[in-house]
CSV table of C-alpha atoms in Angstrom, one decimal:
chain,number,residue,atom,x,y,z
P,993,MET,CA,36.0,36.3,12.9
P,994,GLY,CA,36.9,34.8,9.5
P,995,ALA,CA,34.3,33.7,7.0
P,996,MET,CA,32.7,30.3,7.6
P,997,LYS,CA,34.0,27.6,5.2
P,998,LEU,CA,31.7,25.5,3.1
P,999,ASN,CA,32.6,22.7,0.6
P,1000,GLU,CA,31.5,25.0,-2.2
P,1001,ARG,CA,32.9,23.0,-5.0
P,1002,SER,CA,30.9,20.0,-3.9
P,1003,VAL,CA,27.8,22.0,-3.4
P,1004,ALA,CA,28.1,23.5,-6.9
P,1005,HIS,CA,28.7,20.1,-8.3
P,1006,TYR,CA,25.6,18.8,-6.5
P,1007,ALA,CA,23.5,21.7,-7.9
P,1008,LEU,CA,24.5,20.9,-11.5
P,1009,SER,CA,24.3,17.1,-11.1
P,1010,ASP,CA,21.5,14.9,-12.3
P,1011,SER,CA,20.1,14.5,-8.8
P,1012,PRO,CA,16.3,15.1,-8.8
P,1013,ALA,CA,15.2,18.7,-8.8
P,1014,ASP,CA,12.0,19.2,-6.9
P,1015,HIS,CA,11.0,22.4,-8.6
P,1016,THR,CA,12.5,24.7,-11.2
P,1017,GLY,CA,11.6,27.9,-12.9
P,1018,PHE,CA,12.3,31.5,-13.5
P,1019,LEU,CA,11.9,33.9,-10.6
P,1020,ARG,CA,12.7,37.5,-10.1
P,1021,THR,CA,14.9,38.1,-7.1
P,1022,TRP,CA,15.9,41.1,-5.1
P,1023,GLY,CA,17.2,39.8,-1.7
P,1024,GLY,CA,20.2,37.9,-0.7
P,1025,PRO,CA,23.6,39.0,0.5
P,1026,GLY,CA,25.6,41.5,-1.5
P,1027,THR,CA,22.5,43.4,-2.7
P,1028,ALA,CA,20.9,46.6,-1.6
P,1029,PRO,CA,19.3,46.6,1.9
P,1030,THR,CA,15.9,47.6,0.6
P,1031,PRO,CA,14.6,45.9,-2.5
P,1032,SER,CA,14.0,48.2,-5.4
P,1033,GLY,CA,13.4,48.0,-9.1
P,1034,THR,CA,12.2,45.1,-11.1
P,1035,GLY,CA,14.6,42.6,-9.6
P,1036,ARG,CA,16.9,40.2,-11.4
P,1037,ARG,CA,15.4,37.4,-13.4
P,1038,CYS,CA,17.2,34.1,-12.6
P,1039,TRP,CA,16.7,30.4,-13.1
P,1040,PHE,CA,16.0,28.7,-9.8
P,1041,VAL,CA,16.4,25.1,-9.0
P,1042,LEU,CA,15.1,23.5,-5.8
P,1043,LYS,CA,16.8,20.3,-4.7
P,1044,GLY,CA,15.6,19.1,-1.3
P,1045,ASN,CA,16.2,21.8,1.2
P,1046,LEU,CA,18.6,23.7,-1.1
P,1047,LEU,CA,17.4,26.5,-3.4
P,1048,PHE,CA,20.0,27.4,-6.1
P,1049,SER,CA,19.8,30.3,-8.5
P,1050,PHE,CA,21.6,30.5,-11.9
P,1051,GLU,CA,22.0,33.3,-14.3
P,1052,SER,CA,20.5,31.2,-17.0
P,1053,ARG,CA,19.4,27.6,-17.6
P,1054,GLU,CA,22.8,26.9,-19.2
P,1055,SER,CA,25.0,28.3,-16.5
P,1056,ARG,CA,27.7,26.1,-15.3
P,1057,ALA,CA,27.9,27.5,-11.8
P,1058,PRO,CA,25.2,28.6,-9.3
P,1059,LEU,CA,24.9,32.2,-8.4
P,1060,SER,CA,23.5,31.7,-5.0
P,1061,LEU,CA,22.2,29.2,-2.4
P,1062,VAL,CA,19.5,29.5,0.1
P,1063,VAL,CA,19.3,26.7,2.7
P,1064,LEU,CA,15.7,26.2,3.6
P,1065,GLU,CA,15.7,25.2,7.2
P,1066,GLY,CA,14.0,27.2,10.0
P,1067,CYS,CA,12.1,29.3,7.5
P,1068,THR,CA,8.6,30.0,6.4
P,1069,VAL,CA,7.3,31.2,3.1
P,1070,GLU,CA,4.8,34.0,2.9
P,1071,LEU,CA,3.1,36.0,0.2
P,1072,ALA,CA,4.6,39.4,0.0
P,1073,GLU,CA,4.1,42.8,-1.4
P,1074,ALA,CA,6.9,43.2,-4.0
P,1075,PRO,CA,8.3,46.6,-4.8
P,1076,VAL,CA,6.7,48.6,-7.6
P,1077,SER,CA,3.4,46.8,-6.7
P,1078,GLU,CA,4.7,43.6,-8.3
P,1079,GLU,CA,2.4,40.7,-8.4
P,1080,PHE,CA,3.0,37.1,-7.6
P,1081,ALA,CA,5.7,37.9,-5.0
P,1082,PHE,CA,6.6,35.8,-2.0
P,1083,ALA,CA,9.3,35.9,0.7
P,1084,ILE,CA,11.3,33.2,2.4
P,1085,CYS,CA,11.5,34.4,6.1
P,1086,PHE,CA,13.9,33.1,8.6
P,1087,ASP,CA,13.5,32.9,12.4
P,1088,ALA,CA,17.2,33.6,12.8
P,1089,PRO,CA,18.2,37.1,13.9
P,1090,GLY,CA,19.9,39.2,11.3
P,1091,VAL,CA,18.7,37.2,8.3
P,1092,ARG,CA,16.8,39.3,5.8
P,1093,PRO,CA,13.8,37.7,4.0
P,1094,HIS,CA,14.5,36.6,0.5
P,1095,LEU,CA,12.1,38.2,-1.8
P,1096,LEU,CA,11.1,36.5,-5.0
P,1097,ALA,CA,8.4,36.9,-7.6
P,1098,ALA,CA,7.0,34.4,-10.1
P,1099,ASP,CA,5.6,35.1,-13.5
P,1100,GLY,CA,2.0,34.2,-12.7
P,1101,PRO,CA,-0.4,33.0,-10.0
P,1102,ALA,CA,0.0,29.3,-10.8
P,1103,ALA,CA,3.8,29.5,-10.6
P,1104,GLN,CA,3.6,31.6,-7.4
P,1105,GLU,CA,1.3,29.0,-5.8
P,1106,ALA,CA,3.5,26.1,-6.9
P,1107,TRP,CA,6.7,27.7,-5.6
P,1108,VAL,CA,5.2,28.7,-2.3
P,1109,LYS,CA,4.0,25.1,-1.8
P,1110,ALA,CA,7.2,23.5,-2.9
P,1111,LEU,CA,9.4,25.8,-0.7
P,1112,SER,CA,7.1,25.4,2.3
P,1113,ARG,CA,7.7,21.7,2.3
P,1114,ALA,CA,11.3,21.7,1.3
P,1115,SER,CA,12.9,21.4,4.7
P,1116,PHE,CA,14.8,18.4,5.8
P,1117,SER,CA,12.9,18.6,9.1
P,1118,TYR,CA,9.6,18.3,7.3
P,1119,MET,CA,10.8,15.3,5.2
P,1120,ARG,CA,12.1,13.7,8.4
P,1121,LEU,CA,8.7,14.1,10.1
P,1122,VAL,CA,7.0,12.4,7.2
P,1123,VAL,CA,9.5,9.6,7.0
P,1124,ARG,CA,9.2,8.9,10.8
P,1125,GLU,CA,5.4,8.9,10.5
P,1126,LEU,CA,5.5,6.4,7.7
P,1127,GLU,CA,8.0,4.3,9.6
P,1128,SER,CA,5.7,4.1,12.5
P,1129,GLN,CA,2.7,3.4,10.3
P,1130,LEU,CA,4.6,0.5,8.7
P,1131,ARG,CA,5.6,-0.8,12.1
P,1132,GLU,CA,2.0,-0.7,13.3
P,1133,ALA,CA,0.7,-2.4,10.1
P,1134,ARG,CA,3.3,-5.2,10.5
P,1135,HIS,CA,2.6,-5.5,14.2
P,1136,SER,CA,-1.1,-5.8,13.8
P,1137,LEU,CA,-0.5,-8.4,11.1
P,1138,ALA,CA,1.8,-10.3,13.4
P,1139,LEU,CA,-0.7,-10.1,16.3
P,1140,HIS,CA,-3.5,-11.3,14.0
P,1141,ARG,CA,-1.4,-14.2,12.9
P,1142,HIS,CA,-0.2,-14.9,16.5
P,1143,SER,CA,-3.8,-15.0,17.8
P,1144,SER,CA,-4.6,-17.7,15.3
P,1145,TRP,CA,-2.1,-19.9,16.9
P,1146,LYS,CA,-4.1,-20.1,20.1
P,1147,ALA,CA,-5.8,-23.5,19.8
P,1148,THR,CA,-8.3,-22.5,22.6
P,1149,GLY,CA,-10.1,-20.6,19.9
P,1150,SER,CA,-10.3,-17.2,21.7
P,1151,HIS,CA,-9.1,-15.3,18.8
P,1152,ARG,CA,-9.9,-11.9,20.2
P,1153,LYS,CA,-7.2,-11.5,22.8
P,1154,PRO,CA,-3.7,-11.7,21.5
P,1155,GLN,CA,-1.0,-12.8,23.8
P,1156,ALA,CA,1.8,-10.4,24.5
P,1157,ALA,CA,4.5,-13.1,24.4
P,1158,ASP,CA,6.6,-13.9,21.4
P,1159,ARG,CA,6.0,-11.0,19.2
P,1160,ARG,CA,8.0,-12.0,16.3
P,1161,SER,CA,7.3,-9.0,14.1
P,1162,PRO,CA,10.7,-7.6,13.2
P,1163,GLY,CA,11.8,-4.3,14.8
P,1164,LEU,CA,11.9,-1.5,12.4
P,1165,GLU,CA,14.6,0.9,13.5
P,1166,ASN,CA,15.8,1.5,10.1
P,1167,GLY,CA,14.4,-0.1,7.0
P,1168,TYR,CA,17.8,0.1,5.4
P,1169,SER,CA,21.1,-1.5,5.9
P,1170,PRO,CA,23.6,1.2,5.1
P,1171,SER,CA,25.9,0.5,2.3
P,1172,LYS,CA,29.4,1.7,1.8
P,1173,ASP,CA,28.5,4.4,-0.7
P,1174,CYS,CA,26.1,7.2,0.3
P,1175,SER,CA,25.3,7.8,-3.3
P,1176,SER,CA,23.8,4.5,-4.0
P,1177,VAL,CA,21.9,2.9,-1.2
P,1178,ASP,CA,20.9,-0.7,-1.6
P,1179,LEU,CA,17.4,-1.2,-0.5
P,1180,VAL,CA,17.7,-4.4,1.6
P,1181,GLU,CA,14.4,-5.7,2.7
P,1182,GLU,CA,14.1,-6.5,6.4
P,1183,ARG,CA,14.8,-10.0,7.5
P,1184,GLY,CA,11.6,-11.9,7.4
P,1185,SER,CA,9.6,-10.1,4.8
P,1186,LYS,CA,9.6,-12.0,1.5
P,1187,PRO,CA,9.6,-10.5,-1.9
P,1188,ALA,CA,6.2,-10.4,-3.5
P,1189,GLY,CA,5.1,-13.7,-5.0
P,1190,PRO,CA,1.9,-15.1,-6.2
P,1191,GLY,CA,2.2,-18.5,-4.3
P,1192,LEU,CA,-0.6,-18.8,-1.8
P,1193,ALA,CA,0.3,-22.3,-1.0
P,1194,GLU,CA,3.1,-21.3,1.4
P,1195,TRP,CA,0.8,-19.7,3.8
P,1196,GLN,CA,-2.0,-22.2,4.1
P,1197,GLY,CA,-0.4,-23.5,7.3
P,1198,PRO,CA,-0.6,-26.8,9.0
P,1199,ALA,CA,-4.1,-28.3,8.9
P,1200,SER,CA,-4.4,-28.7,12.6
P,1201,LEU,CA,-4.4,-25.0,13.1
P,1202,TYR,CA,-7.1,-24.4,10.6
P,1203,LEU,CA,-10.0,-24.5,13.0
P,1204,ASP,CA,-13.0,-23.2,11.2
P,1205,GLY,CA,-13.8,-21.0,8.3
P,1206,ARG,CA,-13.3,-17.9,10.5
P,1207,GLN,CA,-9.8,-18.5,11.7
P,1208,SER,CA,-7.1,-17.4,9.4
P,1209,PRO,CA,-4.5,-20.1,8.8
P,1210,ALA,CA,-1.1,-19.6,10.2
P,1211,PHE,CA,1.0,-18.1,7.6
P,1212,PRO,CA,4.6,-17.0,7.5
P,1213,GLU,CA,5.9,-13.5,7.3
P,1214,THR,CA,4.1,-12.4,4.2
P,1215,SER,CA,3.0,-8.9,4.5
P,1216,TYR,CA,1.4,-8.1,1.3
P,1217,PHE,CA,-2.1,-6.8,1.0
P,1218,SER,CA,-2.8,-8.9,-2.1
P,1219,THR,CA,-2.3,-12.2,-0.3
P,1220,LEU,CA,-4.5,-11.1,2.6
P,1221,HIS,CA,-7.1,-9.9,0.1
P,1222,ASN,CA,-7.0,-13.3,-1.6
P,1223,TRP,CA,-7.4,-15.1,1.6
P,1224,TYR,CA,-10.4,-13.0,2.7
P,1225,GLY,CA,-11.8,-13.3,-0.7
P,1226,GLN,CA,-11.8,-17.1,-0.4
P,1227,GLU,CA,-13.5,-17.0,2.9
P,1228,ILE,CA,-16.2,-14.7,1.5
P,1229,MET,CA,-16.8,-17.0,-1.4
P,1230,GLU,CA,-17.3,-20.0,0.9
P,1231,LEU,CA,-19.7,-18.0,3.1
P,1232,ARG,CA,-21.6,-16.9,0.1
P,1233,GLN,CA,-21.9,-20.5,-1.2
P,1234,ARG,CA,-23.3,-21.6,2.2
P,1235,TRP,CA,-25.8,-18.7,2.1
P,1236,LEU,CA,-26.8,-19.5,-1.4
P,1237,ARG,CA,-27.5,-23.2,-0.4
P,1238,ARG,CA,-29.7,-22.1,2.5
P,1239,VAL,CA,-31.6,-19.6,0.3
P,1240,TRP,CA,-32.1,-22.0,-2.6
P,1241,GLY,CA,-33.1,-24.8,-0.3
P,1242,SER,CA,-32.3,-28.4,-1.4
P,1243,GLY,CA,-31.4,-27.4,-4.9
P,1244,PRO,CA,-28.0,-28.0,-6.2
P,1245,ALA,CA,-25.3,-25.8,-4.7
P,1246,ARG,CA,-24.5,-23.9,-7.7
P,1247,GLU,CA,-22.5,-20.7,-7.5
P,1248,LYS,CA,-24.0,-18.1,-9.9
P,1249,GLN,CA,-21.2,-16.9,-12.0
P,1250,ASP,CA,-22.8,-13.7,-13.2
P,1251,GLY,CA,-23.1,-12.1,-9.8
P,1252,PRO,CA,-22.5,-8.4,-9.3
S,1305,MET,CA,28.5,31.2,-5.2
S,1306,ARG,CA,26.7,33.5,-2.7
S,1307,TYR,CA,25.2,32.0,0.3
S,1308,ASN,CA,24.0,33.5,3.6
S,1309,GLU,CA,26.4,32.6,6.3
S,1310,LYS,CA,23.9,33.7,8.9
S,1311,GLU,CA,21.4,31.1,7.8
S,1312,LEU,CA,24.0,28.4,8.1
S,1313,GLN,CA,25.2,29.7,11.5
S,1314,ALA,CA,21.7,29.6,12.8
S,1315,LEU,CA,21.3,26.1,11.5
S,1316,SER,CA,24.5,25.1,13.3
S,1317,ARG,CA,22.8,26.0,16.5
S,1318,GLN,CA,19.8,23.7,16.0
S,1319,PRO,CA,19.5,20.4,17.8
S,1320,ALA,CA,22.0,17.9,16.3
S,1321,GLU,CA,21.4,14.4,15.3
S,1322,LEU,CA,24.9,13.6,16.6
S,1323,ALA,CA,27.6,15.7,18.1
S,1324,ALA,CA,31.0,14.9,19.5
S,1325,GLU,CA,34.6,16.1,19.8
S,1326,LEU,CA,36.6,14.3,17.1
S,1327,GLY,CA,39.9,14.7,15.5
S,1328,MET,CA,39.6,16.3,12.1
S,1329,ARG,CA,42.0,16.7,9.2
S,1330,GLY,CA,41.2,18.7,6.1
S,1331,PRO,CA,41.8,17.4,2.6
S,1332,LYS,CA,44.8,19.6,1.8
S,1333,LYS,CA,48.2,18.0,1.8
S,1334,GLY,CA,50.1,18.5,5.0
S,1335,SER,CA,47.0,19.4,7.1
S,1336,VAL,CA,47.2,18.4,10.7
S,1337,LEU,CA,44.7,16.6,12.8
S,1338,LYS,CA,42.9,19.1,15.0
S,1339,ARG,CA,40.4,18.7,17.8
S,1340,ARG,CA,37.0,19.9,16.6
S,1341,LEU,CA,33.4,19.8,17.9
S,1342,VAL,CA,31.6,18.1,15.1
S,1343,LYS,CA,27.9,18.4,14.8
S,1344,LEU,CA,25.5,16.7,12.4
S,1345,VAL,CA,22.4,18.9,11.7
S,1346,VAL,CA,20.0,17.8,8.9
S,1347,ASN,CA,22.2,17.3,5.9
S,1348,PHE,CA,25.1,19.4,7.0
S,1349,LEU,CA,28.1,18.6,9.1
S,1350,PHE,CA,29.4,21.6,11.1
S,1351,TYR,CA,32.7,21.7,12.8
S,1352,PHE,CA,33.7,24.1,15.5
S,1353,ARG,CA,36.8,25.0,17.4
S,1354,THR,CA,36.1,23.4,20.8
S,1355,ASP,CA,35.8,26.8,22.6
S,1356,GLU,CA,33.9,28.8,20.0
S,1357,ALA,CA,30.2,29.3,19.4
S,1358,GLU,CA,30.4,29.9,15.6
S,1359,PRO,CA,31.4,27.1,13.3
S,1360,VAL,CA,34.7,27.1,11.5
S,1361,GLY,CA,33.0,25.4,8.6
S,1362,ALA,CA,30.3,23.2,7.2
S,1363,LEU,CA,30.1,20.3,4.8
S,1364,LEU,CA,26.9,19.6,2.8
S,1365,LEU,CA,26.5,15.9,2.9
S,1366,GLU,CA,24.6,15.2,-0.4
S,1367,ARG,CA,26.3,12.7,-2.6
S,1368,CYS,CA,29.1,12.2,-0.1
S,1369,ARG,CA,31.0,9.0,0.4
S,1370,VAL,CA,31.8,7.8,3.9
S,1371,THR,CA,34.7,5.4,4.1
S,1372,GLN,CA,36.3,3.6,7.0
S,1373,GLU,CA,40.0,4.4,7.1
S,1374,GLU,CA,41.0,2.9,10.4
S,1375,PRO,CA,39.2,0.9,13.0
S,1376,SER,CA,38.3,4.1,14.7
S,1377,GLY,CA,38.6,6.6,11.8
S,1378,PHE,CA,36.6,7.4,8.8
S,1379,SER,CA,36.7,9.9,5.9
S,1380,ILE,CA,34.2,11.9,3.9
S,1381,SER,CA,34.7,12.6,0.3
S,1382,PHE,CA,32.5,13.8,-2.6
S,1383,LEU,CA,31.5,12.5,-5.9
S,1384,GLU,CA,33.5,15.0,-8.0
S,1385,ASP,CA,36.8,14.2,-6.3
S,1386,PRO,CA,36.7,11.0,-4.3
S,1387,GLU,CA,40.4,11.2,-3.3
S,1388,ARG,CA,39.9,14.6,-1.7
S,1389,LYS,CA,39.1,13.4,1.8
S,1390,TYR,CA,38.2,15.0,5.1
S,1391,HIS,CA,39.5,12.7,7.8
S,1392,PHE,CA,37.9,12.1,11.2
S,1393,ALA,CA,39.4,10.3,14.2
S,1394,CYS,CA,37.0,8.8,16.8
S,1395,CYS,CA,37.8,7.6,20.3
S,1396,SER,CA,36.6,4.1,19.6
S,1397,GLU,CA,35.5,1.7,16.9
S,1398,GLU,CA,32.0,1.9,18.2
S,1399,GLN,CA,31.9,5.7,17.9
S,1400,CYS,CA,33.3,5.4,14.4
S,1401,GLN,CA,30.5,3.0,13.4
S,1402,GLU,CA,27.9,5.2,14.9
S,1403,TRP,CA,29.1,8.3,13.0
S,1404,MET,CA,29.5,6.4,9.7
S,1405,GLY,CA,26.0,5.1,10.0
S,1406,ALA,CA,24.5,8.5,10.8
S,1407,LEU,CA,26.4,10.3,8.1
S,1408,ARG,CA,25.3,7.8,5.4
S,1409,ARG,CA,21.6,8.4,6.4
S,1410,ALA,CA,22.1,12.2,6.6
S,1411,SER,CA,21.2,13.2,3.1
S,1412,TYR,CA,18.0,14.5,1.7
S,1413,GLU,CA,18.4,12.0,-1.1
S,1414,PHE,CA,18.5,9.1,1.4
S,1415,MET,CA,15.3,10.3,3.1
S,1416,ARG,CA,13.6,10.7,-0.2
S,1417,ARG,CA,14.3,7.1,-1.0
S,1418,SER,CA,13.2,6.0,2.5
S,1419,LEU,CA,10.0,7.8,2.1
S,1420,ILE,CA,9.3,6.2,-1.3
S,1421,PHE,CA,10.1,2.8,0.1
S,1422,TYR,CA,7.8,3.1,3.2
S,1423,ARG,CA,5.0,4.5,1.1
S,1424,ASN,CA,5.3,1.6,-1.3
S,1425,GLU,CA,5.3,-1.0,1.6
S,1426,ILE,CA,2.3,0.6,3.4
S,1427,GLN,CA,0.4,0.9,0.2
S,1428,LYS,CA,0.9,-2.8,-0.5
S,1429,MET,CA,0.0,-3.9,3.0
S,1430,THR,CA,-3.0,-1.6,3.5
S,1431,GLY,CA,-4.1,-0.6,0.0
S,1432,LYS,CA,-4.0,3.0,1.1
S,1433,ASP,CA,-1.5,5.7,0.2
S,1434,PRO,CA,-0.2,7.1,3.4
S,1435,LEU,CA,0.8,10.4,1.8
S,1436,GLU,CA,-2.8,11.4,1.2
S,1437,GLN,CA,-3.2,12.6,4.7
S,1438,PHE,CA,-0.4,15.0,4.1
S,1439,GLY,CA,-1.8,16.2,0.9
S,1440,ILE,CA,1.4,15.5,-0.9
S,1441,SER,CA,0.5,12.3,-2.7
S,1442,GLU,CA,0.7,13.9,-6.1
S,1443,GLU,CA,4.1,15.4,-5.7
S,1444,ALA,CA,6.6,14.2,-8.3
S,1445,ARG,CA,9.4,13.9,-5.8
S,1446,PHE,CA,7.5,11.1,-3.9
S,1447,LYS,CA,6.4,9.1,-6.9
S,1448,LEU,CA,6.0,5.4,-6.4
S,1449,GLY,CA,7.1,2.9,-9.0
S,1450,GLY,CA,10.2,0.9,-9.4
S,1451,LEU,CA,12.9,1.7,-6.9
S,1452,LYS,CA,16.1,2.1,-8.7
S,1453,ALA,CA,19.2,1.3,-6.7
C-alpha cells in the first residue's frame, strides 16, 4: 500500500500564510512519526502554530517550512507525565488505533493551561457544533420576533395566541450566499433583514393597527435590538407619565427630568 | 513536512458531509480522468479507489478556490498556484452545484466567519453574547467587531 497523498505544498503555504493563528508558542515535543517509540530526553523545542484544527510545528519562528502537522480531529487533550519528571506536559490522544499520543510540554503552568484549552476546542466538529447552535438561536430569535409582530396584526386584540399561518420569517439554512472564491466570502445579509439604521419612522406602522399602548405597531423586518429597545422605552415613558399624573393628582403632568 | 497518515486515514472513515463517485483528474499535465469515491470530511476532501478502504489521497480545503469548469464539472485549486487544478466530473449539473456549495463552506475559515456573523446578529437582537454559555466569549478567534470581507 503506497503512502497516502496530501496537497503538502498547499498545506505548507497555508501554514505560513497570514490566515489567523489561534495559538502560538514554544513547546517541547517528543512524539510524532519518525521518532523513537518511547519518549526520552528533554525533547525538541519547536515553534508551534495552531490554525483551526491544524497544529503545525516549525524549527524556529523564522522557518519557511513546517516540520510537522497534527490534524486535531477525533482527539482529546490530557495532562501527562512527561519523561524525566518534566512539568507542564500534556498529550494529544487519538481514538484511532495505532496512533500514538503526541506528547508536548509547555514552559510554564499558564502556557500549559492555555495550550490545553486551545487544543481541546480546536476541532472542526466542535466549531461546527457551536455554529449550528448559534444558527438555531438566531432562527429562534427571528422567529419569535416574527410571531410577536404577526400577533399584533390580529385586530381582534387577542395578542397572546399567535396564528401559525403566514410565518414570514425567512428560513435560515445558510446565512451566506456562497461566492465564487472560497478565500473571500461575501457576507450577504438574508433577504428581508435591513442594515442597521436609526430611522424609527419606518416601523411605526399604519395607524389602524396601533390599538392601544400595549400593542406593538406592525413594523417591517427590522431585527435589531436597539429599535425594539427604543420602542419599549417609549411605551415605558408613556406609562410612567400616566402614573405620575395619577400620583400627583390634578397637578400639571410634568415629567421629572432628573429621575433615576 | 511530517504528518501522521494514520490520523488522516482514521479521519477519512468518519461520517462525511458529502460522498459520491466522481470522475477525478489530477493537476499534472496528461493526467487521465479516473473514477474515485470522493468524500468530504470536515475540511478535507478524501479520494479513494472505488474498491479500496484506504484513501489514495487527501486535499486540505483551506484557502481553496472552487471553480465551475463545465455544466457538470468543477475544479479545486489553491491560492499559491491557481492554475494547478484538480478536476472533478459530476453526473449532473445539480450534483455539481451541490458539491461546489459544500466545498466552499468546508473550510475552518468559513466557519469562523459564520460564527462571528451569527454571534454579532444574536447580540444585536437579544443584547446577549451567545458564546458566554460556552465559556469561549473571550477567545480572540471569535472576536466581534467589523467583519472584513
